[in-house]
Amino acid sequence: MDIKQMQYLIEVARHRSFTRAAEALFITQPTISKTVKGLEDELGVVLFERIGKKIVLTDAGQLIVSKAQQIVAEYQNMAAELDDLRNMKRGHLRIGLPPMVGASFFPSVIGKFHERYPKITIQLFEDGAKKVESNVVEGALDAGVAVLPTSQEGLASFPFVEERLHLVLPPEHHLSGRDQVHLKELAEDDFVLFRKDFTLHDRIIATCTQIGFQPRIVYESSQWDLISEMVAVGLGITLLPETICREIDDERVRIVPLDPVIPWKLGIVWREDRYLSFATREWIQFAREMLVTSTDYRGEA
Protein backbone atom coordinates (compact mmCIF):
# COMPACT_ATOMS: atom_id res chain seq x y z
CA MET A 1 0.00 0.00 0.00
CA ASP A 2 1.50 3.34 -1.07
CA ILE A 3 0.64 6.96 -0.20
CA LYS A 4 -1.52 7.50 -3.28
CA GLN A 5 -3.57 4.39 -2.53
CA MET A 6 -4.03 5.57 1.04
CA GLN A 7 -5.22 8.97 -0.19
CA TYR A 8 -7.74 7.29 -2.49
CA LEU A 9 -9.01 5.16 0.38
CA ILE A 10 -9.34 8.16 2.71
CA GLU A 11 -11.32 10.14 0.13
CA VAL A 12 -13.75 7.28 -0.49
CA ALA A 13 -14.29 6.96 3.27
CA ARG A 14 -14.72 10.73 3.66
CA HIS A 15 -17.27 11.09 0.83
CA ARG A 16 -18.87 7.65 1.29
CA SER A 17 -18.99 7.52 -2.48
CA PHE A 18 -16.59 6.29 -5.16
CA THR A 19 -17.97 8.83 -7.62
CA ARG A 20 -17.60 11.88 -5.36
CA ALA A 21 -14.16 10.72 -4.21
CA ALA A 22 -13.04 10.40 -7.84
CA GLU A 23 -14.34 13.92 -8.57
CA ALA A 24 -12.45 15.33 -5.57
CA LEU A 25 -9.24 13.61 -6.71
CA PHE A 26 -9.73 14.49 -10.41
CA ILE A 27 -9.52 10.87 -11.49
CA THR A 28 -12.01 8.46 -13.03
CA GLN A 29 -14.40 6.41 -10.93
CA PRO A 30 -13.16 3.06 -12.38
CA THR A 31 -9.59 3.99 -11.35
CA ILE A 32 -10.52 4.52 -7.72
CA SER A 33 -12.76 1.43 -7.65
CA LYS A 34 -9.94 -0.68 -9.08
CA THR A 35 -7.51 0.71 -6.49
CA VAL A 36 -9.80 -0.14 -3.57
CA LYS A 37 -10.46 -3.65 -4.95
CA GLY A 38 -6.70 -4.15 -5.30
CA LEU A 39 -6.18 -3.13 -1.68
CA GLU A 40 -8.89 -5.53 -0.52
CA ASP A 41 -7.20 -8.37 -2.44
CA GLU A 42 -3.77 -7.38 -1.10
CA LEU A 43 -4.92 -7.15 2.53
CA GLY A 44 -7.39 -10.03 2.40
CA VAL A 45 -10.24 -8.03 3.94
CA VAL A 46 -13.37 -6.22 2.78
CA LEU A 47 -13.00 -2.46 3.30
CA PHE A 48 -16.45 -1.22 2.27
CA GLU A 49 -19.92 -2.68 2.16
CA ARG A 50 -22.91 -1.33 0.28
CA ILE A 51 -26.11 -0.47 2.17
CA GLY A 52 -28.69 0.61 -0.37
CA LYS A 53 -27.07 3.33 -2.46
CA LYS A 54 -24.51 4.18 0.20
CA ILE A 55 -21.21 2.60 1.12
CA VAL A 56 -19.93 2.29 4.67
CA LEU A 57 -16.64 1.17 6.17
CA THR A 58 -16.36 -2.30 7.62
CA ASP A 59 -14.55 -2.80 10.94
CA ALA A 60 -11.37 -3.62 9.01
CA GLY A 61 -11.93 -0.59 6.81
CA GLN A 62 -12.25 1.72 9.82
CA LEU A 63 -8.97 0.44 11.25
CA ILE A 64 -7.07 0.79 7.98
CA VAL A 65 -8.47 4.25 7.17
CA SER A 66 -7.56 5.47 10.67
CA LYS A 67 -3.97 4.30 10.25
CA ALA A 68 -3.82 5.61 6.69
CA GLN A 69 -4.90 9.09 7.86
CA GLN A 70 -2.02 9.16 10.36
CA ILE A 71 0.52 8.04 7.76
CA VAL A 72 -0.69 10.50 5.10
CA ALA A 73 -0.64 13.35 7.64
CA GLU A 74 2.96 12.52 8.58
CA TYR A 75 3.91 12.32 4.92
CA GLN A 76 2.34 15.72 4.21
CA ASN A 77 4.15 17.21 7.23
CA MET A 78 7.46 15.86 5.93
CA ALA A 79 6.83 17.27 2.46
CA ALA A 80 5.88 20.66 3.91
CA GLU A 81 9.02 20.81 6.03
CA LEU A 82 11.18 19.94 3.03
CA ASP A 83 9.53 22.72 1.02
CA ASP A 84 10.35 25.19 3.79
CA LEU A 85 13.96 24.03 3.87
CA ARG A 86 14.21 24.79 0.17
CA ASN A 87 12.85 28.29 0.99
CA MET A 88 11.03 28.52 -2.31
CA LYS A 89 8.02 30.40 -0.89
CA ARG A 90 5.62 28.34 -2.92
CA GLY A 91 2.99 25.85 -1.90
CA HIS A 92 -0.66 24.88 -1.95
CA LEU A 93 -3.44 25.91 0.45
CA ARG A 94 -6.69 24.07 1.12
CA ILE A 95 -9.13 26.46 2.80
CA GLY A 96 -12.66 25.68 3.97
CA LEU A 97 -15.32 28.40 3.85
CA PRO A 98 -18.98 28.22 4.88
CA PRO A 99 -21.06 29.44 1.90
CA MET A 100 -22.65 32.26 3.88
CA VAL A 101 -19.33 34.01 4.65
CA GLY A 102 -17.16 33.40 1.59
CA ALA A 103 -18.51 36.17 -0.60
CA SER A 104 -18.88 38.64 2.28
CA PHE A 105 -15.33 38.61 3.61
CA PHE A 106 -12.83 36.73 1.48
CA PRO A 107 -12.62 37.69 -2.23
CA SER A 108 -10.50 40.78 -1.51
CA VAL A 109 -8.40 39.01 1.14
CA ILE A 110 -7.62 36.10 -1.17
CA GLY A 111 -6.90 38.46 -4.05
CA LYS A 112 -4.38 40.48 -2.03
CA PHE A 113 -2.79 37.28 -0.68
CA HIS A 114 -2.29 36.07 -4.26
CA GLU A 115 -0.66 39.39 -5.18
CA ARG A 116 1.87 38.94 -2.37
CA TYR A 117 2.42 35.20 -2.91
CA PRO A 118 1.74 34.44 -6.60
CA LYS A 119 3.43 31.02 -6.34
CA ILE A 120 1.04 29.77 -3.66
CA THR A 121 -2.03 28.11 -5.15
CA ILE A 122 -5.33 28.10 -3.24
CA GLN A 123 -8.10 25.53 -3.37
CA LEU A 124 -11.38 26.56 -1.74
CA PHE A 125 -13.90 24.10 -0.29
CA GLU A 126 -17.42 25.29 0.55
CA ASP A 127 -18.99 23.42 3.46
CA GLY A 128 -20.86 24.05 6.67
CA ALA A 129 -18.75 25.20 9.62
CA LYS A 130 -19.04 21.84 11.38
CA LYS A 131 -17.69 20.04 8.32
CA VAL A 132 -14.90 22.60 7.94
CA GLU A 133 -13.88 22.03 11.57
CA SER A 134 -13.71 18.25 11.22
CA ASN A 135 -11.83 18.45 7.92
CA VAL A 136 -9.20 20.73 9.47
CA VAL A 137 -8.79 18.32 12.38
CA GLU A 138 -8.49 15.34 10.00
CA GLY A 139 -5.94 17.15 7.84
CA ALA A 140 -8.14 17.35 4.74
CA LEU A 141 -7.93 21.17 5.04
CA ASP A 142 -5.03 23.38 6.08
CA ALA A 143 -7.25 26.09 7.57
CA GLY A 144 -10.85 27.19 7.52
CA VAL A 145 -13.55 29.47 8.83
CA ALA A 146 -15.68 28.21 11.71
CA VAL A 147 -18.17 29.51 14.24
CA LEU A 148 -16.50 30.09 17.60
CA PRO A 149 -16.18 28.53 20.07
CA THR A 150 -15.30 25.39 18.11
CA SER A 151 -16.61 21.96 19.08
CA GLN A 152 -13.49 20.06 17.96
CA GLU A 153 -10.38 19.59 20.10
CA GLY A 154 -6.89 20.44 18.87
CA LEU A 155 -7.81 23.62 17.00
CA ALA A 156 -6.20 27.03 17.34
CA SER A 157 -8.14 30.07 16.18
CA PHE A 158 -8.51 33.82 16.08
CA PRO A 159 -11.85 35.67 15.75
CA PHE A 160 -12.45 38.22 13.02
CA VAL A 161 -16.13 39.12 13.28
CA GLU A 162 -18.72 39.08 16.04
CA GLU A 163 -22.34 39.82 15.24
CA ARG A 164 -25.80 38.72 16.30
CA LEU A 165 -28.64 36.91 14.58
CA HIS A 166 -31.68 38.82 13.36
CA LEU A 167 -35.18 37.52 12.73
CA VAL A 168 -36.22 37.49 9.05
CA LEU A 169 -39.99 37.49 8.42
CA PRO A 170 -42.29 37.62 5.40
CA PRO A 171 -43.85 41.11 5.11
CA GLU A 172 -47.34 39.87 6.00
CA HIS A 173 -46.24 38.16 9.22
CA HIS A 174 -48.11 39.42 12.28
CA LEU A 175 -44.80 40.33 13.99
CA SER A 176 -43.25 42.14 11.01
CA GLY A 177 -44.11 45.62 12.35
CA ARG A 178 -42.38 45.11 15.69
CA ASP A 179 -39.13 46.81 16.76
CA GLN A 180 -38.04 43.64 18.55
CA VAL A 181 -39.34 40.08 18.90
CA HIS A 182 -38.76 37.63 21.73
CA LEU A 183 -37.74 34.19 20.54
CA LYS A 184 -40.51 32.45 22.53
CA GLU A 185 -43.09 34.30 20.38
CA LEU A 186 -41.97 32.14 17.43
CA ALA A 187 -42.88 28.81 19.02
CA GLU A 188 -45.78 28.22 16.58
CA ASP A 189 -43.94 29.35 13.43
CA ASP A 190 -42.39 27.26 10.67
CA PHE A 191 -38.60 27.69 10.42
CA VAL A 192 -36.39 27.67 7.33
CA LEU A 193 -32.82 26.92 8.42
CA PHE A 194 -29.40 26.01 7.16
CA ARG A 195 -28.65 22.30 6.92
CA LYS A 196 -27.47 20.21 9.88
CA ASP A 197 -23.80 20.48 8.86
CA PHE A 198 -23.98 24.21 9.60
CA THR A 199 -23.19 25.28 13.17
CA LEU A 200 -25.93 27.90 12.89
CA HIS A 201 -28.51 25.09 12.62
CA ASP A 202 -27.51 23.66 16.00
CA ARG A 203 -27.11 27.09 17.62
CA ILE A 204 -30.67 28.12 16.76
CA ILE A 205 -32.21 24.83 17.88
CA ALA A 206 -30.26 24.89 21.17
CA THR A 207 -31.38 28.45 21.96
CA CYS A 208 -35.01 27.67 21.15
CA THR A 209 -34.84 24.60 23.40
CA GLN A 210 -33.46 26.72 26.24
CA ILE A 211 -36.36 29.13 25.81
CA GLY A 212 -38.81 26.22 26.05
CA PHE A 213 -39.81 25.02 22.58
CA GLN A 214 -38.55 22.84 19.73
CA PRO A 215 -38.56 24.78 16.45
CA ARG A 216 -40.66 23.25 13.65
CA ILE A 217 -38.24 23.06 10.70
CA VAL A 218 -39.99 22.80 7.34
CA TYR A 219 -37.12 23.49 4.93
CA GLU A 220 -33.32 23.29 5.06
CA SER A 221 -30.77 24.65 2.59
CA SER A 222 -27.07 25.45 2.25
CA GLN A 223 -27.72 28.78 0.49
CA TRP A 224 -28.71 31.91 2.39
CA ASP A 225 -30.25 33.55 -0.68
CA LEU A 226 -32.58 30.58 -1.19
CA ILE A 227 -33.52 30.67 2.49
CA SER A 228 -34.37 34.38 2.31
CA GLU A 229 -36.45 33.82 -0.83
CA MET A 230 -38.43 31.03 0.84
CA VAL A 231 -39.14 33.44 3.71
CA ALA A 232 -40.15 36.17 1.24
CA VAL A 233 -42.83 33.95 -0.32
CA GLY A 234 -44.21 33.00 3.10
CA LEU A 235 -42.88 29.45 3.53
CA GLY A 236 -41.53 30.19 7.00
CA ILE A 237 -39.26 32.42 9.07
CA THR A 238 -35.52 32.30 9.67
CA LEU A 239 -32.68 33.72 11.76
CA LEU A 240 -29.65 35.07 9.90
CA PRO A 241 -26.44 36.93 10.85
CA GLU A 242 -26.26 40.70 10.40
CA THR A 243 -23.76 40.35 7.56
CA ILE A 244 -26.22 38.28 5.56
CA CYS A 245 -29.17 40.50 6.48
CA ARG A 246 -27.35 43.45 4.89
CA GLU A 247 -27.34 41.54 1.59
CA ILE A 248 -31.08 40.76 1.61
CA ASP A 249 -33.66 42.84 -0.28
CA ASP A 250 -35.45 44.47 2.68
CA GLU A 251 -38.45 45.26 0.48
CA ARG A 252 -39.22 41.54 0.17
CA VAL A 253 -38.76 40.61 3.84
CA ARG A 254 -38.77 42.26 7.25
CA ILE A 255 -35.64 42.12 9.42
CA VAL A 256 -36.25 42.49 13.16
CA PRO A 257 -33.83 42.41 16.16
CA LEU A 258 -34.21 39.37 18.37
CA ASP A 259 -34.40 38.90 22.14
CA PRO A 260 -32.44 37.19 23.61
CA VAL A 261 -29.37 38.04 21.56
CA ILE A 262 -27.90 35.00 19.78
CA PRO A 263 -24.22 35.74 19.05
CA TRP A 264 -22.50 34.73 15.80
CA LYS A 265 -18.72 34.79 16.11
CA LEU A 266 -16.49 33.72 13.24
CA GLY A 267 -12.83 32.78 13.33
CA ILE A 268 -10.01 31.30 11.29
CA VAL A 269 -9.10 27.81 12.60
CA TRP A 270 -6.13 25.50 12.10
CA ARG A 271 -4.53 22.51 13.81
CA GLU A 272 -2.36 23.65 16.73
CA ASP A 273 -0.53 20.32 17.16
CA ARG A 274 0.62 19.87 13.56
CA TYR A 275 3.52 21.33 11.61
CA LEU A 276 2.23 24.21 9.50
CA SER A 277 3.65 24.71 6.02
CA PHE A 278 5.06 28.05 4.92
CA ALA A 279 1.88 28.68 2.87
CA THR A 280 -0.40 27.95 5.83
CA ARG A 281 1.60 30.09 8.27
CA GLU A 282 1.63 33.02 5.87
CA TRP A 283 -2.10 32.70 5.18
CA ILE A 284 -2.95 32.72 8.89
CA GLN A 285 -0.79 35.79 9.52
CA PHE A 286 -2.04 37.59 6.40
CA ALA A 287 -5.70 36.85 7.19
CA ARG A 288 -5.20 38.05 10.76
CA GLU A 289 -3.77 41.37 9.51
CA MET A 290 -6.50 41.88 6.91
CA LEU A 291 -9.53 40.71 8.87
CA VAL A 292 -8.71 41.80 12.42
CA THR A 293 -6.60 44.94 12.12
CA SER A 294 -8.35 46.44 9.08
CA THR A 295 -11.54 48.35 9.86
CA ASP A 296 -12.76 47.44 6.37
CA TYR A 297 -13.24 43.83 7.44
CA ARG A 298 -13.82 43.90 11.19
CA GLY A 299 -17.43 43.17 12.17
CA GLU A 300 -19.30 45.03 14.85
CA ALA A 301 -19.34 43.48 18.30
CSV table of C-alpha atoms in Angstrom, one decimal, residues 9 56 76:
chain,number,residue,atom,x,y,z
A,9,LEU,CA,-9.0,5.2,0.4
A,56,VAL,CA,-19.9,2.3,4.7
A,76,GLN,CA,2.3,15.7,4.2
